Amino acid sequence: MSATLTPRVVVVRRRSELEELLARHGTRAAAQWYLRARGRDLAEVVDRHEALQAALTAVGAAVPADWRRGTVDRDDLPRFLFGPEDVIVAVGPDGLVANVAKYLTGQPVVGVDPEPGRNAGVLVRCTGDQVAGLLPAVAAGAAPLRHRAMVRATLDDGQELVGLNEVYVGHASHQSARYLLDVAGDGRPRRERQSSSGVVVGTGTGATGWCASIARDRAAAAPPPAPEEPALCWYVREAWPSPVTGVELVAGRLDGTDALELTAESDGLVAFADGLEADRLALRWGQRVRLDVAPGRLALVEP
C-alpha cells in the first residue's frame, strides 16, 4: 500500500435481476406479470435483490471511516481507473471477480458472496460480515493472498488484454474464422492453417467453465492446469477440414514461456476475455495475436 495515501476500497457490483427487470418494464407489477408468464415468481427475485443489498450494506459499514471509497458497476469497468493502493471488494457471483480481474495489476481482491449456497464460491469466498476483519489485515499486508494465473492476448501493435478464465479469438459473430495457427512449446514449433469457430485459451481458474464444456469432447486432450499454475489449456472449436485447412492442432497445453500465435487470414476477427465482448481487440487481415501466461495479476484475499 502507498505510504502517503490511505487505502481506497472500491466496491464492484452488478445490477440485480430485479433492477434489470425494472429498467426494462418500469414497474414491479409489470415485472411480476412478465415473470408469471414464464412460470416464475417475483418474490424469489426480490429475495435475491435484498440479499445483494444486505451484503453491500455490510461491506459499506465495514470500511474504516478514514479510508477513501469508490463504487463501480460491472458495465463501467472498462472506463474505471484503478489505483495501486486500491482494495477491491467484488460483491456478487464468481464471474464478477473474473470481470474485474482483467483491469487490475495485483491489487488485493476480496470476493463477497451475497448468496452462499447459490454461487459456487470459488472466487467469492467471503461473506459481508467477514469484510470488517479482513480490511485492516489487507492494508497491513498481512492478509493471506492466493495468486492466480491469467491469460494474456497481445497484438503485434502492442495492444493487450488479459482474462482470468479464458480468451476467445475468432470471428466476432462466432462464424467461420480463417487464420494461421502457430504453437511454440515443447521445443517443437508447429503450424497449421485453419478454418474454425475460433480458439479458446483458458487458465486453471477457467478450466471448470467454457474450457470444460469443450474438453468433454476431447478425450485425448491434456489435463487442464491448476488455478495457481502458470500454465494454460487451449482448444480449437469446430475445425473444418479442407484442401487448404487442417484439423490436427486442435488442443494443447502451454507451460511457462510457451505461447500460441494466430495470424488473421480473414476480416472481422476479435479477441475478448471472460465473456466481455464489448471490450475487445480487433484483428485486421495479416495481424498477429500472441497468447501466453500472465502470472500473478490476481491476488485473491483468503477468508
Short mmCIF file of C-alpha atoms in Angstrom, two decimals:
data_model
loop_
_atom_site.label_atom_id
_atom_site.label_comp_id
_atom_site.label_asym_id
_atom_site.label_seq_id
_atom_site.Cartn_x
_atom_site.Cartn_y
_atom_site.Cartn_z
CA MET A 1 0.00 0.00 0.00
CA SER A 2 1.10 3.60 -0.57
CA ALA A 3 2.72 5.31 2.43
CA THR A 4 1.16 8.67 1.54
CA LEU A 5 -2.39 7.70 0.64
CA THR A 6 -4.97 5.95 2.74
CA PRO A 7 -6.34 2.84 1.03
CA ARG A 8 -9.36 3.21 -1.20
CA VAL A 9 -11.97 0.47 -1.09
CA VAL A 10 -13.58 0.04 -4.49
CA VAL A 11 -16.82 -1.92 -4.34
CA VAL A 12 -17.58 -3.69 -7.60
CA ARG A 13 -21.16 -4.78 -8.15
CA ARG A 14 -23.55 -5.73 -10.91
CA ARG A 15 -27.22 -4.92 -11.23
CA SER A 16 -29.56 -7.45 -9.67
CA GLU A 17 -32.15 -9.21 -11.76
CA LEU A 18 -34.82 -7.05 -10.11
CA GLU A 19 -33.01 -3.86 -11.15
CA GLU A 20 -32.70 -5.15 -14.71
CA LEU A 21 -36.40 -6.08 -14.81
CA LEU A 22 -37.44 -2.66 -13.52
CA ALA A 23 -35.20 -0.94 -16.07
CA ARG A 24 -36.88 -2.94 -18.82
CA HIS A 25 -40.51 -3.00 -17.63
CA GLY A 26 -40.80 0.14 -15.46
CA THR A 27 -42.84 -1.17 -12.51
CA ARG A 28 -42.87 -4.17 -10.20
CA ALA A 29 -46.39 -5.05 -11.39
CA ALA A 30 -45.21 -5.24 -14.99
CA ALA A 31 -42.15 -7.25 -13.96
CA GLN A 32 -44.37 -9.64 -11.97
CA TRP A 33 -46.64 -10.18 -14.99
CA TYR A 34 -43.59 -10.85 -17.17
CA LEU A 35 -42.21 -13.41 -14.73
CA ARG A 36 -45.54 -15.16 -14.14
CA ALA A 37 -45.98 -15.65 -17.88
CA ARG A 38 -42.72 -17.64 -17.72
CA GLY A 39 -43.53 -19.69 -14.64
CA ARG A 40 -41.53 -17.60 -12.18
CA ASP A 41 -42.38 -15.62 -9.07
CA LEU A 42 -41.33 -12.05 -8.33
CA ALA A 43 -40.83 -12.90 -4.66
CA GLU A 44 -37.77 -15.02 -5.45
CA VAL A 45 -36.25 -12.17 -7.49
CA VAL A 46 -36.95 -9.70 -4.67
CA ASP A 47 -35.34 -12.02 -2.11
CA ARG A 48 -32.17 -12.25 -4.18
CA HIS A 49 -32.10 -8.48 -4.64
CA GLU A 50 -32.43 -7.95 -0.89
CA ALA A 51 -29.63 -10.44 -0.22
CA LEU A 52 -27.37 -8.44 -2.53
CA GLN A 53 -28.36 -5.16 -0.87
CA ALA A 54 -27.69 -6.63 2.59
CA ALA A 55 -24.20 -7.73 1.51
CA LEU A 56 -23.48 -4.29 0.01
CA THR A 57 -24.66 -2.61 3.23
CA ALA A 58 -22.43 -4.87 5.32
CA VAL A 59 -19.44 -4.08 3.10
CA GLY A 60 -20.12 -0.34 3.29
CA ALA A 61 -20.29 -0.46 7.08
CA ALA A 62 -17.03 -2.42 7.23
CA VAL A 63 -14.91 0.28 5.55
CA PRO A 64 -12.94 2.32 8.12
CA ALA A 65 -14.15 5.91 8.40
CA ASP A 66 -10.81 7.41 7.35
CA TRP A 67 -10.47 5.29 4.21
CA ARG A 68 -11.47 6.51 0.78
CA ARG A 69 -14.32 4.81 -1.06
CA GLY A 70 -15.40 4.13 -4.61
CA THR A 71 -18.10 2.12 -6.35
CA VAL A 72 -18.22 0.82 -9.90
CA ASP A 73 -20.81 -1.19 -11.79
CA ARG A 74 -19.60 -4.12 -13.87
CA ASP A 75 -20.69 -2.42 -17.09
CA ASP A 76 -18.47 0.59 -16.30
CA LEU A 77 -15.29 -1.37 -15.56
CA PRO A 78 -13.60 -0.59 -18.90
CA ARG A 79 -13.85 3.14 -18.07
CA PHE A 80 -12.85 2.99 -14.40
CA LEU A 81 -9.30 3.83 -13.33
CA PHE A 82 -7.98 1.63 -10.51
CA GLY A 83 -5.09 2.88 -8.39
CA PRO A 84 -2.18 0.89 -6.93
CA GLU A 85 -3.43 1.49 -3.37
CA ASP A 86 -6.95 0.21 -4.06
CA VAL A 87 -8.55 -2.71 -2.26
CA ILE A 88 -11.19 -4.29 -4.47
CA VAL A 89 -14.33 -5.77 -2.93
CA ALA A 90 -16.40 -7.64 -5.52
CA VAL A 91 -19.93 -8.36 -4.29
CA GLY A 92 -21.72 -10.88 -6.46
CA PRO A 93 -21.20 -14.22 -8.23
CA ASP A 94 -17.81 -15.73 -9.03
CA GLY A 95 -17.90 -14.28 -12.53
CA LEU A 96 -17.77 -10.75 -11.14
CA VAL A 97 -14.23 -11.37 -9.86
CA ALA A 98 -13.26 -12.54 -13.33
CA ASN A 99 -14.82 -9.40 -14.82
CA VAL A 100 -12.76 -7.05 -12.64
CA ALA A 101 -9.51 -9.06 -12.58
CA LYS A 102 -8.60 -8.12 -16.16
CA TYR A 103 -8.36 -4.44 -15.16
CA LEU A 104 -6.05 -4.99 -12.18
CA THR A 105 -2.30 -5.22 -11.74
CA GLY A 106 -2.01 -7.13 -8.48
CA GLN A 107 -4.33 -5.15 -6.18
CA PRO A 108 -5.90 -7.39 -3.50
CA VAL A 109 -9.44 -8.59 -4.24
CA VAL A 110 -11.98 -9.60 -1.60
CA GLY A 111 -14.73 -11.69 -3.18
CA VAL A 112 -18.02 -11.44 -1.25
CA ASP A 113 -20.78 -13.97 -1.88
CA PRO A 114 -24.21 -12.39 -1.22
CA GLU A 115 -25.98 -15.72 -1.71
CA PRO A 116 -23.97 -18.56 -0.12
CA GLY A 117 -25.17 -21.88 -1.44
CA ARG A 118 -26.36 -20.44 -4.74
CA ASN A 119 -22.96 -19.41 -6.06
CA ALA A 120 -20.13 -21.90 -6.41
CA GLY A 121 -18.00 -19.70 -4.14
CA VAL A 122 -14.74 -20.47 -5.93
CA LEU A 123 -13.71 -16.81 -6.19
CA VAL A 124 -16.23 -15.13 -3.86
CA ARG A 125 -15.12 -16.89 -0.70
CA CYS A 126 -16.13 -14.33 1.94
CA THR A 127 -19.37 -13.13 3.47
CA GLY A 128 -20.23 -9.48 4.05
CA ASP A 129 -19.76 -9.93 7.79
CA GLN A 130 -16.13 -11.03 7.32
CA VAL A 131 -15.03 -7.90 5.44
CA ALA A 132 -14.57 -5.73 8.55
CA GLY A 133 -12.00 -8.14 9.93
CA LEU A 134 -10.20 -8.56 6.62
CA LEU A 135 -9.66 -4.95 5.52
CA PRO A 136 -7.13 -3.94 8.23
CA ALA A 137 -5.10 -7.07 7.50
CA VAL A 138 -5.17 -6.30 3.79
CA ALA A 139 -3.97 -2.74 4.40
CA ALA A 140 -1.16 -4.02 6.62
CA GLY A 141 -0.08 -6.56 4.01
CA ALA A 142 -0.86 -9.36 6.45
CA ALA A 143 -3.89 -10.92 4.75
CA PRO A 144 -3.40 -14.34 3.16
CA LEU A 145 -3.40 -13.99 -0.62
CA ARG A 146 -3.84 -16.59 -3.33
CA HIS A 147 -2.35 -15.55 -6.66
CA ARG A 148 -4.00 -16.89 -9.80
CA ALA A 149 -2.50 -17.03 -13.25
CA MET A 150 -4.23 -15.22 -16.10
CA VAL A 151 -4.13 -15.49 -19.87
CA ARG A 152 -2.78 -12.59 -21.91
CA ALA A 153 -3.51 -11.69 -25.53
CA THR A 154 -1.05 -9.27 -27.20
CA LEU A 155 -1.41 -7.89 -30.71
CA ASP A 156 1.63 -7.20 -32.84
CA ASP A 157 0.93 -3.47 -32.49
CA GLY A 158 1.26 -3.66 -28.69
CA GLN A 159 -2.42 -3.71 -27.69
CA GLU A 160 -3.09 -6.13 -24.86
CA LEU A 161 -5.87 -7.63 -22.77
CA VAL A 162 -5.91 -10.27 -20.06
CA GLY A 163 -8.51 -12.70 -18.76
CA LEU A 164 -8.94 -14.74 -15.61
CA ASN A 165 -10.97 -17.53 -17.19
CA GLU A 166 -10.24 -17.52 -20.89
CA VAL A 167 -9.60 -15.50 -24.03
CA TYR A 168 -11.55 -16.18 -27.21
CA VAL A 169 -10.02 -15.43 -30.61
CA GLY A 170 -12.23 -15.78 -33.67
CA HIS A 171 -14.89 -14.06 -35.71
CA ALA A 172 -16.99 -11.52 -33.84
CA SER A 173 -20.18 -13.43 -34.75
CA HIS A 174 -18.59 -16.84 -33.99
CA GLN A 175 -18.92 -17.83 -37.65
CA SER A 176 -16.02 -19.38 -39.53
CA ALA A 177 -12.67 -17.67 -38.96
CA ARG A 178 -9.57 -18.30 -41.06
CA TYR A 179 -6.11 -17.93 -39.57
CA LEU A 180 -2.64 -19.43 -39.35
CA LEU A 181 -2.02 -21.15 -36.01
CA ASP A 182 1.48 -21.39 -34.54
CA VAL A 183 2.21 -23.41 -31.39
CA ALA A 184 5.55 -22.69 -29.70
CA GLY A 185 6.22 -25.21 -26.94
CA ASP A 186 7.88 -28.48 -26.02
CA GLY A 187 10.76 -27.50 -28.28
CA ARG A 188 8.59 -28.46 -31.27
CA PRO A 189 7.13 -25.44 -33.04
CA ARG A 190 4.07 -26.47 -35.04
CA ARG A 191 1.99 -24.60 -37.60
CA GLU A 192 -1.35 -25.18 -39.30
CA ARG A 193 -3.70 -23.11 -41.43
CA GLN A 194 -7.23 -23.48 -40.06
CA SER A 195 -10.85 -22.52 -40.53
CA SER A 196 -12.87 -22.84 -37.31
CA SER A 197 -15.38 -21.29 -34.95
CA GLY A 198 -12.49 -19.77 -33.02
CA VAL A 199 -9.86 -20.66 -30.44
CA VAL A 200 -10.36 -20.62 -26.67
CA VAL A 201 -7.29 -20.31 -24.42
CA GLY A 202 -8.04 -20.82 -20.74
CA THR A 203 -6.43 -20.81 -17.30
CA GLY A 204 -6.76 -23.27 -14.45
CA THR A 205 -9.43 -21.00 -12.99
CA GLY A 206 -11.40 -21.12 -16.22
CA ALA A 207 -10.89 -24.85 -16.69
CA THR A 208 -14.22 -25.52 -14.98
CA GLY A 209 -16.14 -23.15 -17.29
CA TRP A 210 -16.17 -22.77 -21.07
CA CYS A 211 -12.99 -24.83 -21.45
CA ALA A 212 -14.56 -27.69 -19.52
CA SER A 213 -17.50 -27.90 -21.91
CA ILE A 214 -15.13 -28.05 -24.89
CA ALA A 215 -12.77 -30.53 -23.22
CA ARG A 216 -15.58 -33.06 -22.74
CA ASP A 217 -15.38 -33.78 -26.46
CA ARG A 218 -11.57 -34.05 -26.44
CA ALA A 219 -10.74 -37.33 -24.74
CA ALA A 220 -7.10 -37.11 -25.81
CA ALA A 221 -6.60 -33.52 -24.63
CA ALA A 222 -4.02 -32.84 -21.95
CA PRO A 223 -5.39 -32.26 -18.43
CA PRO A 224 -6.01 -28.60 -17.60
CA PRO A 225 -3.66 -26.74 -15.23
CA ALA A 226 -4.40 -25.96 -11.59
CA PRO A 227 -5.76 -22.44 -10.83
CA GLU A 228 -2.44 -21.13 -9.49
CA GLU A 229 -0.27 -22.94 -12.01
CA PRO A 230 1.47 -20.73 -14.62
CA ALA A 231 0.06 -22.73 -17.50
CA LEU A 232 -2.82 -22.61 -19.98
CA CYS A 233 -5.02 -25.00 -21.94
CA TRP A 234 -6.25 -24.25 -25.45
CA TYR A 235 -8.91 -25.64 -27.77
CA VAL A 236 -9.91 -25.03 -31.37
CA ARG A 237 -13.68 -25.01 -31.84
CA GLU A 238 -15.10 -26.99 -34.77
CA ALA A 239 -12.04 -27.02 -37.02
CA TRP A 240 -13.05 -27.52 -40.66
CA PRO A 241 -11.00 -29.83 -42.90
CA SER A 242 -10.45 -28.70 -46.49
CA PRO A 243 -7.71 -28.90 -49.12
CA VAL A 244 -6.09 -25.81 -47.55
CA THR A 245 -7.09 -26.02 -43.86
CA GLY A 246 -6.20 -28.72 -41.33
CA VAL A 247 -7.62 -30.24 -38.16
CA GLU A 248 -4.55 -31.70 -36.46
CA LEU A 249 -3.71 -28.94 -33.97
CA VAL A 250 -6.99 -28.65 -32.06
CA ALA A 251 -6.00 -28.81 -28.37
CA GLY A 252 -2.96 -28.47 -26.16
CA ARG A 253 -1.28 -27.01 -23.11
CA LEU A 254 1.05 -24.04 -22.71
CA ASP A 255 3.58 -24.14 -19.86
CA GLY A 256 5.91 -21.40 -18.68
CA THR A 257 7.08 -19.40 -21.68
CA ASP A 258 5.10 -21.43 -24.24
CA ALA A 259 2.80 -19.40 -26.46
CA LEU A 260 0.10 -19.72 -29.08
CA GLU A 261 0.05 -17.31 -32.03
CA LEU A 262 -2.72 -16.69 -34.55
CA THR A 263 -2.28 -14.68 -37.74
CA ALA A 264 -5.60 -13.45 -39.14
CA GLU A 265 -6.38 -14.57 -42.70
CA SER A 266 -9.92 -13.19 -42.78
CA ASP A 267 -11.56 -9.96 -41.68
CA GLY A 268 -13.76 -9.48 -38.61
CA LEU A 269 -11.60 -11.38 -36.13
CA VAL A 270 -11.58 -10.27 -32.49
CA ALA A 271 -10.09 -11.26 -29.14
CA PHE A 272 -12.02 -10.79 -25.90
CA ALA A 273 -11.72 -12.13 -22.37
CA ASP A 274 -14.17 -13.65 -19.88
CA GLY A 275 -17.26 -13.03 -21.97
CA LEU A 276 -16.89 -9.23 -22.11
CA GLU A 277 -17.32 -8.98 -25.87
CA ALA A 278 -17.66 -5.18 -25.86
CA ASP A 279 -14.10 -4.80 -24.50
CA ARG A 280 -12.14 -6.47 -27.26
CA LEU A 281 -9.19 -6.28 -29.60
CA ALA A 282 -9.84 -6.22 -33.36
CA LEU A 283 -7.55 -8.07 -35.77
CA ARG A 284 -7.07 -6.89 -39.32
CA TRP A 285 -6.13 -9.30 -42.11
CA GLY A 286 -2.49 -10.31 -41.59
CA GLN A 287 -2.34 -9.12 -37.98
CA ARG A 288 -0.95 -11.47 -35.34
CA VAL A 289 -2.03 -12.10 -31.75
CA ARG A 290 0.10 -13.92 -29.19
CA LEU A 291 -1.46 -15.76 -26.22
CA ASP A 292 0.57 -16.67 -23.17
CA VAL A 293 0.54 -16.72 -19.36
CA ALA A 294 0.20 -13.50 -17.36
CA PRO A 295 1.12 -14.76 -13.86
CA GLY A 296 0.21 -13.09 -10.59
CA ARG A 297 -2.24 -10.48 -11.92
CA LEU A 298 -4.99 -11.52 -9.48
CA ALA A 299 -4.31 -11.53 -5.73
CA LEU A 300 -7.37 -13.09 -4.11
CA VAL A 301 -7.79 -12.49 -0.36
CA GLU A 302 -8.48 -15.66 1.60
CA PRO A 303 -11.05 -15.50 4.44
#
